[in-house]
Tab-separated table of C-alpha atoms and ligand atoms in Angstrom:
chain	number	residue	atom	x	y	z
A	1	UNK	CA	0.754	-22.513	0.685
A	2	UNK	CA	-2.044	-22.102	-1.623
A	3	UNK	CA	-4.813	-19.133	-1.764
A	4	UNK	CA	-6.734	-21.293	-4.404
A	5	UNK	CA	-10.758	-20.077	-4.383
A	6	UNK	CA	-9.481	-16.723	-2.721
A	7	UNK	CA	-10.077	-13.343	-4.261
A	8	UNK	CA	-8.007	-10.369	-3.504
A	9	UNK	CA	-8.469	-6.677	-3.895
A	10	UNK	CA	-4.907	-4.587	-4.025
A	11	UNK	CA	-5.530	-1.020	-4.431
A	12	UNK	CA	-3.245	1.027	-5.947
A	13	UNK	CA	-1.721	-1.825	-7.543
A	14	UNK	CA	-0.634	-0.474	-11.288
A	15	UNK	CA	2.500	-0.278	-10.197
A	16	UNK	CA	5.201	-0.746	-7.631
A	17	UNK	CA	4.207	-2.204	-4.091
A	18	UNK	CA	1.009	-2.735	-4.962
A	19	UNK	CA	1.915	-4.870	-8.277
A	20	UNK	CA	4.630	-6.905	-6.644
A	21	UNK	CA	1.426	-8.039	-3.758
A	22	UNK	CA	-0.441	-9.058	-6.331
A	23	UNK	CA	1.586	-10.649	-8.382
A	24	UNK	CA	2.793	-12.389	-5.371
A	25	UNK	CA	-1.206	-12.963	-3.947
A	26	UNK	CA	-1.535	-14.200	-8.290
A	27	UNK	CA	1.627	-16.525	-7.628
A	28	UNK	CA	-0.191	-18.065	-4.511
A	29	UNK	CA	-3.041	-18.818	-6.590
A	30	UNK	CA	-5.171	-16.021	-5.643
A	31	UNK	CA	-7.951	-14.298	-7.983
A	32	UNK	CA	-7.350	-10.744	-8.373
A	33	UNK	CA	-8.579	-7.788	-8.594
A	34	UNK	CA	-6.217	-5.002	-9.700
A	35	UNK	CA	-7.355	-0.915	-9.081
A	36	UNK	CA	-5.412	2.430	-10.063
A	37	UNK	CA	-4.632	5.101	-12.572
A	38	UNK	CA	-2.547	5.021	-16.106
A	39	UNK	CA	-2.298	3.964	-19.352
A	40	UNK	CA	-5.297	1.766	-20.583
A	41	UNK	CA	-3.531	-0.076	-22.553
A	42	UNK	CA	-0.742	-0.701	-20.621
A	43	UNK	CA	-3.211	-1.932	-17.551
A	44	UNK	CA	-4.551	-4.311	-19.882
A	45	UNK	CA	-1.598	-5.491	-20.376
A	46	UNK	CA	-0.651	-5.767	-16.957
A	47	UNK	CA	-4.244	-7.696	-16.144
A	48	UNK	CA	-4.152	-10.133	-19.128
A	49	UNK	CA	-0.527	-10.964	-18.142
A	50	UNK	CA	-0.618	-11.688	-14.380
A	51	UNK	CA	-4.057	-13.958	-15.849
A	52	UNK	CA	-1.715	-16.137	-18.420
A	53	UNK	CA	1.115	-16.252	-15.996
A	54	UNK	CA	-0.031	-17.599	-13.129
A	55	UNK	CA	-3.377	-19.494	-14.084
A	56	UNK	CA	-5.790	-17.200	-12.407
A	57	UNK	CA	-8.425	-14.836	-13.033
A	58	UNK	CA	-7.681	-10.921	-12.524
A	59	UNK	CA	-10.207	-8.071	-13.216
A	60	UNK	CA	-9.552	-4.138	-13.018
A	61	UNK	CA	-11.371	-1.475	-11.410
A	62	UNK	CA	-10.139	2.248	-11.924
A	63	UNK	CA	-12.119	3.313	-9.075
A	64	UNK	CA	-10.873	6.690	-7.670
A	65	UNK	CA	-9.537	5.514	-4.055
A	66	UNK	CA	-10.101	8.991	-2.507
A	67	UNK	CA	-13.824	8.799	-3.743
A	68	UNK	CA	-15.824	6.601	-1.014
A	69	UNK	CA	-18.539	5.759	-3.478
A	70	UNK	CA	-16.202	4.265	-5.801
A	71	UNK	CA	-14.605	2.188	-3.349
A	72	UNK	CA	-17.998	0.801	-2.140
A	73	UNK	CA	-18.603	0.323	-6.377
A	74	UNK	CA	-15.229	-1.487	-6.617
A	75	UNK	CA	-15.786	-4.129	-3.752
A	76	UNK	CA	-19.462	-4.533	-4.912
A	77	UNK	CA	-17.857	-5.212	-9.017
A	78	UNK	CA	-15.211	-7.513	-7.306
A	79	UNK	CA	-18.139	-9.700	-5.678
A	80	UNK	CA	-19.955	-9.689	-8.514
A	81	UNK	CA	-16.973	-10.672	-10.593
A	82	UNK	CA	-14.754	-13.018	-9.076
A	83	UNK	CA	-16.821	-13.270	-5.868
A	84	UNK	CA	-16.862	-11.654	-2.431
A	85	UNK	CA	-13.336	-10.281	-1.393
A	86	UNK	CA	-11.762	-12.601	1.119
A	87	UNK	CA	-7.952	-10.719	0.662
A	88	UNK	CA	-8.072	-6.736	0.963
A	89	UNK	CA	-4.712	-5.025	0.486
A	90	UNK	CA	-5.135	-1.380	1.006
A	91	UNK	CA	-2.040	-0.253	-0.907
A	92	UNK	CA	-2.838	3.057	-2.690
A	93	UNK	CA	-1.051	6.204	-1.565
A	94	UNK	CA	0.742	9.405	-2.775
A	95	UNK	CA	3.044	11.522	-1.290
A	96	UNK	CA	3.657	15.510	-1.151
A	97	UNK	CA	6.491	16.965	0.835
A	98	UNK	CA	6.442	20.649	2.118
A	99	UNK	CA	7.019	22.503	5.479
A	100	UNK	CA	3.416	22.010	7.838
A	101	UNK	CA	3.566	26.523	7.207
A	102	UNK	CA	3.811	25.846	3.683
A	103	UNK	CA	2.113	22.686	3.069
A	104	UNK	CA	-1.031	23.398	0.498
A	105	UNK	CA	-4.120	22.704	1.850
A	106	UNK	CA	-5.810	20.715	-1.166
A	107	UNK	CA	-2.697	18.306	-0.589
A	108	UNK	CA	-3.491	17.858	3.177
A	109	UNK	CA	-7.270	17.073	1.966
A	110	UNK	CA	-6.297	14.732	-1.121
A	111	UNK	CA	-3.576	12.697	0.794
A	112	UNK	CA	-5.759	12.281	4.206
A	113	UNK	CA	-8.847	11.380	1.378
A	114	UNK	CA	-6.532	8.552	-0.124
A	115	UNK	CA	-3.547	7.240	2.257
A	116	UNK	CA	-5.898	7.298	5.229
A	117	UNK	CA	-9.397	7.731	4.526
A	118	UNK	CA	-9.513	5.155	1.493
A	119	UNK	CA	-8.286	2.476	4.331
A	120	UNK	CA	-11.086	3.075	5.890
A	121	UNK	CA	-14.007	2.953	3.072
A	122	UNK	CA	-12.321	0.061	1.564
A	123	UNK	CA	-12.054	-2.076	5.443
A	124	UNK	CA	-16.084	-0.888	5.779
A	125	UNK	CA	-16.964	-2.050	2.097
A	126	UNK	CA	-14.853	-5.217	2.390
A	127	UNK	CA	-15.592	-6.483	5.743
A	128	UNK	CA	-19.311	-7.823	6.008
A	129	UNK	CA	-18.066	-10.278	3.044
A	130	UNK	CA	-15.473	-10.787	5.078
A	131	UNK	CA	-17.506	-11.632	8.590
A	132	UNK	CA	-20.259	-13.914	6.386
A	133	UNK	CA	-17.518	-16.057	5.194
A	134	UNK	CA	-16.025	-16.254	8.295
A	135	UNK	CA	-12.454	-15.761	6.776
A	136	UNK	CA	-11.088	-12.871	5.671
A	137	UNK	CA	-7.428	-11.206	5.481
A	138	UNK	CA	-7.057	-7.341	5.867
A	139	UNK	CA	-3.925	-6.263	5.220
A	140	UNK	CA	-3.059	-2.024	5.218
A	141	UNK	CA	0.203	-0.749	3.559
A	142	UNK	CA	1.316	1.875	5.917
A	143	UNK	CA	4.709	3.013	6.394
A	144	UNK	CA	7.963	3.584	8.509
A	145	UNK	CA	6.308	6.583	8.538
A	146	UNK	CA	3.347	5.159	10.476
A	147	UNK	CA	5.805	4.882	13.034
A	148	UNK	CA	8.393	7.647	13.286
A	149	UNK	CA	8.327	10.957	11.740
A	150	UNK	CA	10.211	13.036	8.960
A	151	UNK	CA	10.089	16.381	8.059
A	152	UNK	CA	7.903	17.908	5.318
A	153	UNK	CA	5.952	15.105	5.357
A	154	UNK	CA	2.898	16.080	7.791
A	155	UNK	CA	0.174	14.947	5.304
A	156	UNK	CA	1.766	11.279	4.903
A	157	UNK	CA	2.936	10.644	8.565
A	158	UNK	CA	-0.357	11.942	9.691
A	159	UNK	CA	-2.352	9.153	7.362
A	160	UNK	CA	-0.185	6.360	8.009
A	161	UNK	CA	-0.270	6.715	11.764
A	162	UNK	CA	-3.962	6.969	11.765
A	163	UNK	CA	-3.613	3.891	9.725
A	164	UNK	CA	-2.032	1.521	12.120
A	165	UNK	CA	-4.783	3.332	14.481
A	166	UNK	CA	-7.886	2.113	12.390
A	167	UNK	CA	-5.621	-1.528	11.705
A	168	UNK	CA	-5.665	-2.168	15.466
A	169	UNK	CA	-9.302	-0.946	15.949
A	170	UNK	CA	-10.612	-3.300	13.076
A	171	UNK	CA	-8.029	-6.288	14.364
A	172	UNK	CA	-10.330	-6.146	18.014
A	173	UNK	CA	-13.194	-5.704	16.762
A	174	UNK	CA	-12.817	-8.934	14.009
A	175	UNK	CA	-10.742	-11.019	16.261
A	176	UNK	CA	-13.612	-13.698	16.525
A	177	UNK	CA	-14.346	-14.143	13.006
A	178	UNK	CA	-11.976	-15.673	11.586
A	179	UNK	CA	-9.978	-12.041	9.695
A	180	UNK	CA	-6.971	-10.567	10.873
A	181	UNK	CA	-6.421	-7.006	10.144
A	182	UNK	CA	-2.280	-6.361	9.717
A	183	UNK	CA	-0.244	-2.974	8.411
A	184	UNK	CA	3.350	-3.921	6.662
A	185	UNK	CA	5.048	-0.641	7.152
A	186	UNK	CA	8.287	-1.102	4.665
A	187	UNK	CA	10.947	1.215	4.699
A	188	UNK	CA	12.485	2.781	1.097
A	189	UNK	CA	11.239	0.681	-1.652
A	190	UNK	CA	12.505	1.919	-5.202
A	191	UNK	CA	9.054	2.665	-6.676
A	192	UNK	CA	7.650	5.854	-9.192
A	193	UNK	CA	6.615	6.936	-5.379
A	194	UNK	CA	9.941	7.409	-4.634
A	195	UNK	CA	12.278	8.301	-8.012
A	196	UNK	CA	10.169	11.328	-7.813
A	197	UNK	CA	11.211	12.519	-4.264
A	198	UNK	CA	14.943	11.300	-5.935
A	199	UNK	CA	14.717	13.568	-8.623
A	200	UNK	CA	13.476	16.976	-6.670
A	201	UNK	CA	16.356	16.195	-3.997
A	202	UNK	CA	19.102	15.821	-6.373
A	203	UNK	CA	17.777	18.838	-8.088
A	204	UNK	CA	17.729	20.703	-4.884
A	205	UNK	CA	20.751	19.467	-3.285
A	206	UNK	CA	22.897	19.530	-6.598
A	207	UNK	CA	23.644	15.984	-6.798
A	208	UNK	CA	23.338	13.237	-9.378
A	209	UNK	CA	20.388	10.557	-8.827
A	210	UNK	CA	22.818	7.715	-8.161
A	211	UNK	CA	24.521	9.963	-4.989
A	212	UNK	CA	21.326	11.166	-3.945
A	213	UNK	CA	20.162	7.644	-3.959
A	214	UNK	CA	22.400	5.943	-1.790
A	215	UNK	CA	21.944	9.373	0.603
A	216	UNK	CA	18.405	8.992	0.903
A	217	UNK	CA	18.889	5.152	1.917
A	218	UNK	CA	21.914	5.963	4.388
A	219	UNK	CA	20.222	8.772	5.838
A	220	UNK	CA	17.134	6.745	7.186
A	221	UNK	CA	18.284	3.049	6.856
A	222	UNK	CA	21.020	0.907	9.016
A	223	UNK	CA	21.005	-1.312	5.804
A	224	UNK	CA	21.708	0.979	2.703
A	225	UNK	CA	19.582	-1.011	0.584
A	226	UNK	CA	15.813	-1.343	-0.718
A	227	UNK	CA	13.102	-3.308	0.215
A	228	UNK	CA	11.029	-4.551	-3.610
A	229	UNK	CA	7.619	-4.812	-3.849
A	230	UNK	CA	8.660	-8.499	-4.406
A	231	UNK	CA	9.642	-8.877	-1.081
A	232	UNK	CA	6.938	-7.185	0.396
A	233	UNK	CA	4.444	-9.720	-1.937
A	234	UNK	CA	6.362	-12.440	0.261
A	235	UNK	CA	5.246	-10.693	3.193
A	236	UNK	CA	1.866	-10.400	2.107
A	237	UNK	CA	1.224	-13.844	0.932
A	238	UNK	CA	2.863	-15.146	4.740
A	239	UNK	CA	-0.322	-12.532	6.605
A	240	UNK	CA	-2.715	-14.533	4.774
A	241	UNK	CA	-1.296	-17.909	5.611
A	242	UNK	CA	-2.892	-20.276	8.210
A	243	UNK	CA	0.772	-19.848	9.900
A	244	UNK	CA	-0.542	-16.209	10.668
A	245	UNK	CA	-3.611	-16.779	11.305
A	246	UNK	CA	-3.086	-15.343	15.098
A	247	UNK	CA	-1.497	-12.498	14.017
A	248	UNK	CA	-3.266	-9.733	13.892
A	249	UNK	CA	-3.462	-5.865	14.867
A	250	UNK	CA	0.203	-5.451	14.449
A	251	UNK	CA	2.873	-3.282	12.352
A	252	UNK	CA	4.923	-5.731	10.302
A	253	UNK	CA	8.658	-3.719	9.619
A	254	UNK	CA	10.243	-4.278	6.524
A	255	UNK	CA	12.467	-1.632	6.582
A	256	UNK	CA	16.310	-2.505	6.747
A	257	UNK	CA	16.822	-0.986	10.579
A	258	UNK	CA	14.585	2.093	10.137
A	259	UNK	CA	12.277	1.732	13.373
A	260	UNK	CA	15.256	-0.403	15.027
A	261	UNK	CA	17.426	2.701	16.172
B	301	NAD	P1	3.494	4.061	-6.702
B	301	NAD	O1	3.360	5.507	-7.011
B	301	NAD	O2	4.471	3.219	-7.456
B	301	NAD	O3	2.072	3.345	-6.810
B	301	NAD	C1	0.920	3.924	-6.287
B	301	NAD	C2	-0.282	3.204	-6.845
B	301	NAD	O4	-1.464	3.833	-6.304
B	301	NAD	C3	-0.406	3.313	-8.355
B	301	NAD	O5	-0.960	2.114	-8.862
B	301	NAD	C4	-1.391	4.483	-8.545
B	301	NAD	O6	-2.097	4.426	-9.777
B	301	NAD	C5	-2.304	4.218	-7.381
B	301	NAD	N1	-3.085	5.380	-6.973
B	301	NAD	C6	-2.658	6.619	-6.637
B	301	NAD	N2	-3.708	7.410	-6.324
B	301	NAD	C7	-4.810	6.638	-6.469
B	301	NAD	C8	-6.198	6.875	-6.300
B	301	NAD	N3	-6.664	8.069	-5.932
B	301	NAD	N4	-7.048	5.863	-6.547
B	301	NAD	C9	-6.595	4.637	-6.955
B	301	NAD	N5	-5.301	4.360	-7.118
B	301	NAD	C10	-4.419	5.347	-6.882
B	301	NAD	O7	3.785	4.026	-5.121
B	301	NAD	P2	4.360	2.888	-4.161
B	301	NAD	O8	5.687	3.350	-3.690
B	301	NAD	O9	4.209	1.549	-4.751
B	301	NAD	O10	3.386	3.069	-2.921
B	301	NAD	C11	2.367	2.138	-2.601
B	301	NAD	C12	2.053	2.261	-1.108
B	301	NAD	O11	3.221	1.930	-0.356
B	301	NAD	C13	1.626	3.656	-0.672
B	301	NAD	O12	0.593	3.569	0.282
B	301	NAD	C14	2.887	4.202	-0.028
B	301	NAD	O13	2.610	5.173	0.928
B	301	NAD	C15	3.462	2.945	0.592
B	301	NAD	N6	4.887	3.004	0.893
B	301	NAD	C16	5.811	3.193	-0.083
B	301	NAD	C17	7.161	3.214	0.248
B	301	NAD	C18	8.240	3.395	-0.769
B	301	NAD	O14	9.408	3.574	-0.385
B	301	NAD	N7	7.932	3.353	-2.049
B	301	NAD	C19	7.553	3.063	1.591
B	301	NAD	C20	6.576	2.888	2.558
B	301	NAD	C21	5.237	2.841	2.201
């Protein structure tokens, strides 16, 4: 399938999940337009090579995802760009773990600003493009944790259940015009996101990386392996397809088992 003429926004997509969607979204044929944080040079780098590898034309915004009117600035520079957004992946997120007694409260605010309220600021920037066009593809990167709970994580199971809230709001509310609004809610995918969480637990539990690994996996997972942002690309590419073109308000699992048990 082809997404030739299309333009797609992936926040948060520097690295991990959000690189392998738009590499994938590139791969389909999509224009792209990558956001997040690091190393200038090495963003360039990123940016110039999805461009030569795939034939298609990718910008960068370092808008601040937590910041609404940087969002609004992003999807505007996008439009103006490469044209109006037709494909909006809201991928960025970050994680704290702590006890809800112990749980800072400036990590509450800056996780709720970016894994839930950036969803939101970047469906209400991208949508009127959307509805003129009369096509548009939505899709939110939630979680497992949109679905079930751990502990220590009230911050990040908070946002991404509010985020397959706000997916099946926008879903109803754009079924008649032509955009389908879709969470993927993936289960452990080896990512910086994650290899942090590896290292503090090994630390804490006294275990090397590669035991702690396959514990964190086994612990949550029937299948004791990871989902890659490669395979969640695949995903993404299918939700824009004309194949899925009824599909919409739904959590897509890509998980190994998580949610089944
Ligand atoms: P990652 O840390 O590898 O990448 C996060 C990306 O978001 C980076 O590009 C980073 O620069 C960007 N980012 C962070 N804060 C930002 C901000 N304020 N503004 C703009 N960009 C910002 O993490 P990942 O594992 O690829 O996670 C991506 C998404 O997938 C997140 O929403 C996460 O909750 C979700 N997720 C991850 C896993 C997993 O196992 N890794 C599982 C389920 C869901």
């Amino acid at each position: 399938m082809s997404l030739k003429g299309k333009v797609a926004l992936v926040t948060g997509s520097t690295s991990g999940i959000g690189l392998g969607i738009a590499r994938a979204l590139a791969g389909a044929g999509a224009d792209i337009m990558l956001n997040g944080f690091g190393d200038t040079a090495q963003i360039e780098a990123l940016r110039s090579g999805i461009a030569a590898s795939f034939g298609v034309k990718v910008g960068y915004s370092g808008a601040d995802i937590g910041k609404p009117d940087q969002i609004a600035a992003m999807v505007a520079d996008a439009a103006k760009t490469l044209g109006a957004v037709d494909i909006l992946v809201n991928n960025a997120g970050i994680q704290f773990t702590a006890n809800v007694e112990d749980f800072p409260e400036e990590r509450w605010d800056q996780i709720i600003a970016i894994n839930l309220s950036g969803v939101f600021f970047g469906m209400k920037a991208a949508i009127p493009g959307m509805k003129a066009k009369g096509w548009g593809r939505i899709i939110n990167i939630a979680s497992a944790h949109g679905l079930v709970a751990s502990a220590q994580k009230v911050a990040y199971v908070a946002a991404k259940h509010g985020v397959l809230g706000m997916t099946k709001v926008a879903a109803i509310e754009l079924a008649n015009a032509g955009v389908t609004v879709n969470a993927i809610c993936p289960g452990w995918v080896l990512t910086p996101l994650v290899e942090k969480q590896l290292r503090d637990r090994a630390e804490k539990d006294g275990k090397t990386v590669e035991q702690e690994t396959h514990d964190l996996v086994a612990e949550k997972q029937p299948m004791v392996k990871f989902t890659t942002p490669e395979q969640i690309g695949g995903l993404a590419v299918f939700l824009c397809s004309e194949a899925a073109s009824t599909m919409t308000g739904i959590p897509v699992s890509i998980d190994g088992g998580w949610v089944a048990q």
